[in-house]
Amino acid sequence: MSTHQVPPKHLVIFGRPGSGKSSLAERLSKDDGYLLVRTGEMLRAVVRSGSELGLRIGASLERGELVSDELIIELLEQNLVRPEEQRLIFDGYPRTLRQEELLEQFEERLQFEIDCFLEIRLSRESAIRRMGGRRVCPTCGATYHLLSRPPAVAEVCDQCKGALATRSDDSEAVITFRQRVYDDHVPPIIDRIMSRTPELFRWVDGEGGPDETYARTRQVLGLPPL
Ligand code: ADP
């Protein structure tokens, strides 16, 4: 691990399902004012709209499959407003090599630069063990974990008081499948980054508890300790 003196302005976080990537991104957003760019959340918003497209996406998410690159690009086009003016964290994008290439095109076209790629490293076995306890608020999208990040009141969202749910893509078979999808797609993306801009790549050990991983992440990103 090396230290980054200037905290990144445009950060991409990679981490397998169960790595704690999304709650880490939420903490960075809250503590340091990053805007989160979350393709998973954009997709769930389309699913909640109940449209025909939403129904189709919902079926893919339940099977743990990636949705098409075209759809993701379209959602990003709609949601990425003046990226050069904001501090951003891409959480859940890119997930395929093609999406990484398209991100490079976005940077050129919209005149911004990803200045750090961070990988949260966790073994597949640890990830599978962790994923059983995940909960999400279907209303506002906040995420919890029964062991490491429980809500103040059992099964109730701290933020909007909605009833928490298990994500429908958290069944055992789907959990294993999603790990395979990650292992098939993300290493080639990281290889590409290492061959083009190795100086922008950072990683943290994600095997410890959430606070420990968060403290390490802040250090690796050059953010002050809290
Ligand atoms: P997690 O970080 O736990 O994998 P996300 O909320 O990022 O969860 O994503 C949930 C699901 O949405 C993924 O399993 C995948 O099916 C779909 N998805 C999210 N982002 C992308 C993307 N960039 N490309 C393709 N599918 C995506």
mmCIF file with all atom_site columns, N, CA, C and O in Angstrom, residues 103-138:
data_model
loop_
_atom_site.group_PDB
_atom_site.id
_atom_site.type_symbol
_atom_site.label_atom_id
_atom_site.label_alt_id
_atom_site.label_comp_id
_atom_site.label_asym_id
_atom_site.label_entity_id
_atom_site.label_seq_id
_atom_site.pdbx_PDB_ins_code
_atom_site.Cartn_x
_atom_site.Cartn_y
_atom_site.Cartn_z
_atom_site.occupancy
_atom_site.B_iso_or_equiv
_atom_site.pdbx_formal_charge
_atom_site.auth_seq_id
_atom_site.auth_comp_id
_atom_site.auth_asym_id
_atom_site.auth_atom_id
_atom_site.pdbx_PDB_model_num
ATOM 1   N N  . LEU A 1 103 ? -15.720 4.199   -20.398 1.00 0.00 ? 103 LEU A N  1
ATOM 2   C CA . LEU A 1 103 ? -15.412 5.200   -19.374 1.00 0.00 ? 103 LEU A CA 1
ATOM 3   C C  . LEU A 1 103 ? -14.293 6.118   -19.874 1.00 0.00 ? 103 LEU A C  1
ATOM 4   O O  . LEU A 1 103 ? -14.343 7.337   -19.680 1.00 0.00 ? 103 LEU A O  1
ATOM 5   N N  . GLU A 1 104 ? -13.308 5.526   -20.546 1.00 0.00 ? 104 GLU A N  1
ATOM 6   C CA . GLU A 1 104 ? -12.221 6.347   -21.102 1.00 0.00 ? 104 GLU A CA 1
ATOM 7   C C  . GLU A 1 104 ? -12.788 7.339   -22.128 1.00 0.00 ? 104 GLU A C  1
ATOM 8   O O  . GLU A 1 104 ? -12.360 8.502   -22.178 1.00 0.00 ? 104 GLU A O  1
ATOM 9   N N  . GLN A 1 105 ? -13.780 6.884   -22.890 1.00 0.00 ? 105 GLN A N  1
ATOM 10  C CA . GLN A 1 105 ? -14.401 7.808   -23.854 1.00 0.00 ? 105 GLN A CA 1
ATOM 11  C C  . GLN A 1 105 ? -15.198 8.907   -23.148 1.00 0.00 ? 105 GLN A C  1
ATOM 12  O O  . GLN A 1 105 ? -15.186 10.062  -23.556 1.00 0.00 ? 105 GLN A O  1
ATOM 13  N N  . PHE A 1 106 ? -15.889 8.514   -22.078 1.00 0.00 ? 106 PHE A N  1
ATOM 14  C CA . PHE A 1 106 ? -16.628 9.509   -21.284 1.00 0.00 ? 106 PHE A CA 1
ATOM 15  C C  . PHE A 1 106 ? -15.680 10.578  -20.759 1.00 0.00 ? 106 PHE A C  1
ATOM 16  O O  . PHE A 1 106 ? -15.982 11.767  -20.784 1.00 0.00 ? 106 PHE A O  1
ATOM 17  N N  . GLU A 1 107 ? -14.535 10.136  -20.268 1.00 0.00 ? 107 GLU A N  1
ATOM 18  C CA . GLU A 1 107 ? -13.576 11.093  -19.699 1.00 0.00 ? 107 GLU A CA 1
ATOM 19  C C  . GLU A 1 107 ? -13.153 12.108  -20.751 1.00 0.00 ? 107 GLU A C  1
ATOM 20  O O  . GLU A 1 107 ? -13.063 13.302  -20.470 1.00 0.00 ? 107 GLU A O  1
ATOM 21  N N  . GLU A 1 108 ? -12.914 11.598  -21.940 1.00 0.00 ? 108 GLU A N  1
ATOM 22  C CA . GLU A 1 108 ? -12.472 12.488  -23.003 1.00 0.00 ? 108 GLU A CA 1
ATOM 23  C C  . GLU A 1 108 ? -13.586 13.461  -23.397 1.00 0.00 ? 108 GLU A C  1
ATOM 24  O O  . GLU A 1 108 ? -13.384 14.668  -23.485 1.00 0.00 ? 108 GLU A O  1
ATOM 25  N N  . ARG A 1 109 ? -14.772 12.893  -23.578 1.00 0.00 ? 109 ARG A N  1
ATOM 26  C CA . ARG A 1 109 ? -15.884 13.708  -24.071 1.00 0.00 ? 109 ARG A CA 1
ATOM 27  C C  . ARG A 1 109 ? -16.358 14.715  -23.031 1.00 0.00 ? 109 ARG A C  1
ATOM 28  O O  . ARG A 1 109 ? -16.654 15.862  -23.347 1.00 0.00 ? 109 ARG A O  1
ATOM 29  N N  . LEU A 1 110 ? -16.422 14.287  -21.768 1.00 0.00 ? 110 LEU A N  1
ATOM 30  C CA . LEU A 1 110 ? -16.956 15.167  -20.729 1.00 0.00 ? 110 LEU A CA 1
ATOM 31  C C  . LEU A 1 110 ? -15.853 15.908  -19.974 1.00 0.00 ? 110 LEU A C  1
ATOM 32  O O  . LEU A 1 110 ? -16.121 16.613  -18.997 1.00 0.00 ? 110 LEU A O  1
ATOM 33  N N  . GLN A 1 111 ? -14.609 15.720  -20.413 1.00 0.00 ? 111 GLN A N  1
ATOM 34  C CA . GLN A 1 111 ? -13.496 16.494  -19.847 1.00 0.00 ? 111 GLN A CA 1
ATOM 35  C C  . GLN A 1 111 ? -13.319 16.311  -18.348 1.00 0.00 ? 111 GLN A C  1
ATOM 36  O O  . GLN A 1 111 ? -13.294 17.283  -17.589 1.00 0.00 ? 111 GLN A O  1
ATOM 37  N N  . PHE A 1 112 ? -13.240 15.059  -17.928 1.00 0.00 ? 112 PHE A N  1
ATOM 38  C CA . PHE A 1 112 ? -12.846 14.816  -16.537 1.00 0.00 ? 112 PHE A CA 1
ATOM 39  C C  . PHE A 1 112 ? -11.880 13.646  -16.540 1.00 0.00 ? 112 PHE A C  1
ATOM 40  O O  . PHE A 1 112 ? -11.726 12.977  -17.562 1.00 0.00 ? 112 PHE A O  1
ATOM 41  N N  . GLU A 1 113 ? -11.201 13.449  -15.391 1.00 0.00 ? 113 GLU A N  1
ATOM 42  C CA . GLU A 1 113 ? -10.214 12.376  -15.329 1.00 0.00 ? 113 GLU A CA 1
ATOM 43  C C  . GLU A 1 113 ? -10.382 11.544  -14.082 1.00 0.00 ? 113 GLU A C  1
ATOM 44  O O  . GLU A 1 113 ? -10.448 12.092  -12.978 1.00 0.00 ? 113 GLU A O  1
ATOM 45  N N  . ILE A 1 114 ? -10.451 10.229  -14.264 1.00 0.00 ? 114 ILE A N  1
ATOM 46  C CA . ILE A 1 114 ? -10.392 9.350   -13.104 1.00 0.00 ? 114 ILE A CA 1
ATOM 47  C C  . ILE A 1 114 ? -8.964  9.447   -12.568 1.00 0.00 ? 114 ILE A C  1
ATOM 48  O O  . ILE A 1 114 ? -8.009  9.209   -13.305 1.00 0.00 ? 114 ILE A O  1
ATOM 49  N N  . ASP A 1 115 ? -8.832  9.837   -11.293 1.00 0.00 ? 115 ASP A N  1
ATOM 50  C CA . ASP A 1 115 ? -7.469  9.974   -10.775 1.00 0.00 ? 115 ASP A CA 1
ATOM 51  C C  . ASP A 1 115 ? -7.113  8.907   -9.758  1.00 0.00 ? 115 ASP A C  1
ATOM 52  O O  . ASP A 1 115 ? -6.026  8.941   -9.177  1.00 0.00 ? 115 ASP A O  1
ATOM 53  N N  . CYS A 1 116 ? -8.019  7.950   -9.544  1.00 0.00 ? 116 CYS A N  1
ATOM 54  C CA . CYS A 1 116 ? -7.652  6.804   -8.709  1.00 0.00 ? 116 CYS A CA 1
ATOM 55  C C  . CYS A 1 116 ? -8.598  5.630   -8.964  1.00 0.00 ? 116 CYS A C  1
ATOM 56  O O  . CYS A 1 116 ? -9.816  5.823   -9.094  1.00 0.00 ? 116 CYS A O  1
ATOM 57  N N  . PHE A 1 117 ? -8.031  4.437   -9.082  1.00 0.00 ? 117 PHE A N  1
ATOM 58  C CA . PHE A 1 117 ? -8.794  3.185   -9.138  1.00 0.00 ? 117 PHE A CA 1
ATOM 59  C C  . PHE A 1 117 ? -8.429  2.411   -7.875  1.00 0.00 ? 117 PHE A C  1
ATOM 60  O O  . PHE A 1 117 ? -7.255  2.114   -7.664  1.00 0.00 ? 117 PHE A O  1
ATOM 61  N N  . LEU A 1 118 ? -9.418  2.130   -7.068  1.00 0.00 ? 118 LEU A N  1
ATOM 62  C CA . LEU A 1 118 ? -9.162  1.443   -5.799  1.00 0.00 ? 118 LEU A CA 1
ATOM 63  C C  . LEU A 1 118 ? -9.822  0.069   -5.800  1.00 0.00 ? 118 LEU A C  1
ATOM 64  O O  . LEU A 1 118 ? -11.008 -0.045  -6.094  1.00 0.00 ? 118 LEU A O  1
ATOM 65  N N  . GLU A 1 119 ? -9.049  -0.947  -5.447  1.00 0.00 ? 119 GLU A N  1
ATOM 66  C CA . GLU A 1 119 ? -9.625  -2.295  -5.341  1.00 0.00 ? 119 GLU A CA 1
ATOM 67  C C  . GLU A 1 119 ? -9.668  -2.710  -3.876  1.00 0.00 ? 119 GLU A C  1
ATOM 68  O O  . GLU A 1 119 ? -8.659  -2.636  -3.171  1.00 0.00 ? 119 GLU A O  1
ATOM 69  N N  . ILE A 1 120 ? -10.843 -3.151  -3.408  1.00 0.00 ? 120 ILE A N  1
ATOM 70  C CA . ILE A 1 120 ? -10.962 -3.726  -2.066  1.00 0.00 ? 120 ILE A CA 1
ATOM 71  C C  . ILE A 1 120 ? -10.740 -5.232  -2.244  1.00 0.00 ? 120 ILE A C  1
ATOM 72  O O  . ILE A 1 120 ? -11.542 -5.880  -2.924  1.00 0.00 ? 120 ILE A O  1
ATOM 73  N N  . ARG A 1 121 ? -9.685  -5.749  -1.651  1.00 0.00 ? 121 ARG A N  1
ATOM 74  C CA . ARG A 1 121 ? -9.370  -7.166  -1.870  1.00 0.00 ? 121 ARG A CA 1
ATOM 75  C C  . ARG A 1 121 ? -9.937  -8.055  -0.777  1.00 0.00 ? 121 ARG A C  1
ATOM 76  O O  . ARG A 1 121 ? -9.720  -7.805  0.408   1.00 0.00 ? 121 ARG A O  1
ATOM 77  N N  . LEU A 1 122 ? -10.645 -9.070  -1.217  1.00 0.00 ? 122 LEU A N  1
ATOM 78  C CA . LEU A 1 122 ? -11.281 -10.027 -0.303  1.00 0.00 ? 122 LEU A CA 1
ATOM 79  C C  . LEU A 1 122 ? -11.357 -11.359 -1.025  1.00 0.00 ? 122 LEU A C  1
ATOM 80  O O  . LEU A 1 122 ? -11.601 -11.402 -2.232  1.00 0.00 ? 122 LEU A O  1
ATOM 81  N N  . SER A 1 123 ? -11.175 -12.464 -0.263  1.00 0.00 ? 123 SER A N  1
ATOM 82  C CA . SER A 1 123 ? -11.258 -13.772 -0.924  1.00 0.00 ? 123 SER A CA 1
ATOM 83  C C  . SER A 1 123 ? -12.715 -14.080 -1.252  1.00 0.00 ? 123 SER A C  1
ATOM 84  O O  . SER A 1 123 ? -13.642 -13.571 -0.615  1.00 0.00 ? 123 SER A O  1
ATOM 85  N N  . ARG A 1 124 ? -12.897 -14.931 -2.233  1.00 0.00 ? 124 ARG A N  1
ATOM 86  C CA . ARG A 1 124 ? -14.234 -15.337 -2.628  1.00 0.00 ? 124 ARG A CA 1
ATOM 87  C C  . ARG A 1 124 ? -14.960 -16.014 -1.459  1.00 0.00 ? 124 ARG A C  1
ATOM 88  O O  . ARG A 1 124 ? -16.144 -15.773 -1.221  1.00 0.00 ? 124 ARG A O  1
ATOM 89  N N  . GLU A 1 125 ? -14.213 -16.828 -0.688  1.00 0.00 ? 125 GLU A N  1
ATOM 90  C CA . GLU A 1 125 ? -14.820 -17.555 0.441   1.00 0.00 ? 125 GLU A CA 1
ATOM 91  C C  . GLU A 1 125 ? -15.344 -16.573 1.496   1.00 0.00 ? 125 GLU A C  1
ATOM 92  O O  . GLU A 1 125 ? -16.452 -16.724 1.998   1.00 0.00 ? 125 GLU A O  1
ATOM 93  N N  . SER A 1 126 ? -14.531 -15.571 1.838   1.00 0.00 ? 126 SER A N  1
ATOM 94  C CA . SER A 1 126 ? -14.978 -14.595 2.841   1.00 0.00 ? 126 SER A CA 1
ATOM 95  C C  . SER A 1 126 ? -16.211 -13.854 2.345   1.00 0.00 ? 126 SER A C  1
ATOM 96  O O  . SER A 1 126 ? -17.143 -13.590 3.103   1.00 0.00 ? 126 SER A O  1
ATOM 97  N N  . ALA A 1 127 ? -16.220 -13.543 1.063   1.00 0.00 ? 127 ALA A N  1
ATOM 98  C CA . ALA A 1 127 ? -17.343 -12.791 0.502   1.00 0.00 ? 127 ALA A CA 1
ATOM 99  C C  . ALA A 1 127 ? -18.630 -13.599 0.613   1.00 0.00 ? 127 ALA A C  1
ATOM 100 O O  . ALA A 1 127 ? -19.672 -13.078 1.032   1.00 0.00 ? 127 ALA A O  1
ATOM 101 N N  . ILE A 1 128 ? -18.537 -14.871 0.284   1.00 0.00 ? 128 ILE A N  1
ATOM 102 C CA . ILE A 1 128 ? -19.737 -15.718 0.322   1.00 0.00 ? 128 ILE A CA 1
ATOM 103 C C  . ILE A 1 128 ? -20.254 -15.815 1.759   1.00 0.00 ? 128 ILE A C  1
ATOM 104 O O  . ILE A 1 128 ? -21.454 -15.721 2.016   1.00 0.00 ? 128 ILE A O  1
ATOM 105 N N  . ARG A 1 129 ? -19.314 -15.927 2.714   1.00 0.00 ? 129 ARG A N  1
ATOM 106 C CA . ARG A 1 129 ? -19.707 -16.017 4.122   1.00 0.00 ? 129 ARG A CA 1
ATOM 107 C C  . ARG A 1 129 ? -20.445 -14.745 4.566   1.00 0.00 ? 129 ARG A C  1
ATOM 108 O O  . ARG A 1 129 ? -21.425 -14.798 5.304   1.00 0.00 ? 129 ARG A O  1
ATOM 109 N N  . ARG A 1 130 ? -19.972 -13.620 4.113   1.00 0.00 ? 130 ARG A N  1
ATOM 110 C CA . ARG A 1 130 ? -20.567 -12.355 4.567   1.00 0.00 ? 130 ARG A CA 1
ATOM 111 C C  . ARG A 1 130 ? -21.942 -12.067 3.993   1.00 0.00 ? 130 ARG A C  1
ATOM 112 O O  . ARG A 1 130 ? -22.731 -11.344 4.603   1.00 0.00 ? 130 ARG A O  1
ATOM 113 N N  . MET A 1 131 ? -22.191 -12.574 2.790   1.00 0.00 ? 131 MET A N  1
ATOM 114 C CA . MET A 1 131 ? -23.348 -12.051 2.058   1.00 0.00 ? 131 MET A CA 1
ATOM 115 C C  . MET A 1 131 ? -24.702 -12.483 2.594   1.00 0.00 ? 131 MET A C  1
ATOM 116 O O  . MET A 1 131 ? -25.709 -11.849 2.291   1.00 0.00 ? 131 MET A O  1
ATOM 117 N N  . GLY A 1 132 ? -24.712 -13.542 3.426   1.00 0.00 ? 132 GLY A N  1
ATOM 118 C CA . GLY A 1 132 ? -25.983 -13.980 4.003   1.00 0.00 ? 132 GLY A CA 1
ATOM 119 C C  . GLY A 1 132 ? -26.692 -12.905 4.814   1.00 0.00 ? 132 GLY A C  1
ATOM 120 O O  . GLY A 1 132 ? -27.916 -12.863 4.834   1.00 0.00 ? 132 GLY A O  1
ATOM 121 N N  . GLY A 1 133 ? -25.937 -12.003 5.473   1.00 0.00 ? 133 GLY A N  1
ATOM 122 C CA . GLY A 1 133 ? -26.562 -11.059 6.412   1.00 0.00 ? 133 GLY A CA 1
ATOM 123 C C  . GLY A 1 133 ? -26.935 -9.710  5.836   1.00 0.00 ? 133 GLY A C  1
ATOM 124 O O  . GLY A 1 133 ? -27.318 -8.798  6.570   1.00 0.00 ? 133 GLY A O  1
ATOM 125 N N  . ARG A 1 134 ? -26.860 -9.564  4.529   1.00 0.00 ? 134 ARG A N  1
ATOM 126 C CA . ARG A 1 134 ? -27.104 -8.228  3.976   1.00 0.00 ? 134 ARG A CA 1
ATOM 127 C C  . ARG A 1 134 ? -28.589 -7.857  3.982   1.00 0.00 ? 134 ARG A C  1
ATOM 128 O O  . ARG A 1 134 ? -29.454 -8.683  3.740   1.00 0.00 ? 134 ARG A O  1
ATOM 129 N N  . ARG A 1 135 ? -28.837 -6.591  4.231   1.00 0.00 ? 135 ARG A N  1
ATOM 130 C CA . ARG A 1 135 ? -30.203 -6.052  4.142   1.00 0.00 ? 135 ARG A CA 1
ATOM 131 C C  . ARG A 1 135 ? -30.131 -4.736  3.372   1.00 0.00 ? 135 ARG A C  1
ATOM 132 O O  . ARG A 1 135 ? -29.133 -4.041  3.430   1.00 0.00 ? 135 ARG A O  1
ATOM 133 N N  . VAL A 1 136 ? -31.239 -4.423  2.725   1.00 0.00 ? 136 VAL A N  1
ATOM 134 C CA . VAL A 1 136 ? -31.287 -3.160  1.991   1.00 0.00 ? 136 VAL A CA 1
ATOM 135 C C  . VAL A 1 136 ? -32.646 -2.510  2.244   1.00 0.00 ? 136 VAL A C  1
ATOM 136 O O  . VAL A 1 136 ? -33.622 -3.209  2.531   1.00 0.00 ? 136 VAL A O  1
ATOM 137 N N  . CYS A 1 137 ? -32.690 -1.178  2.179   1.00 0.00 ? 137 CYS A N  1
ATOM 138 C CA . CYS A 1 137 ? -33.980 -0.508  2.289   1.00 0.00 ? 137 CYS A CA 1
ATOM 139 C C  . CYS A 1 137 ? -34.531 -0.326  0.879   1.00 0.00 ? 137 CYS A C  1
ATOM 140 O O  . CYS A 1 137 ? -33.946 0.389   0.073   1.00 0.00 ? 137 CYS A O  1
ATOM 141 N N  . PRO A 1 138 ? -35.666 -0.988  0.575   1.00 0.00 ? 138 PRO A N  1
ATOM 142 C CA . PRO A 1 138 ? -36.210 -0.884  -0.783  1.00 0.00 ? 138 PRO A CA 1
ATOM 143 C C  . PRO A 1 138 ? -36.681 0.532   -1.112  1.00 0.00 ? 138 PRO A C  1
ATOM 144 O O  . PRO A 1 138 ? -36.787 0.899   -2.271  1.00 0.00 ? 138 PRO A O  1
#
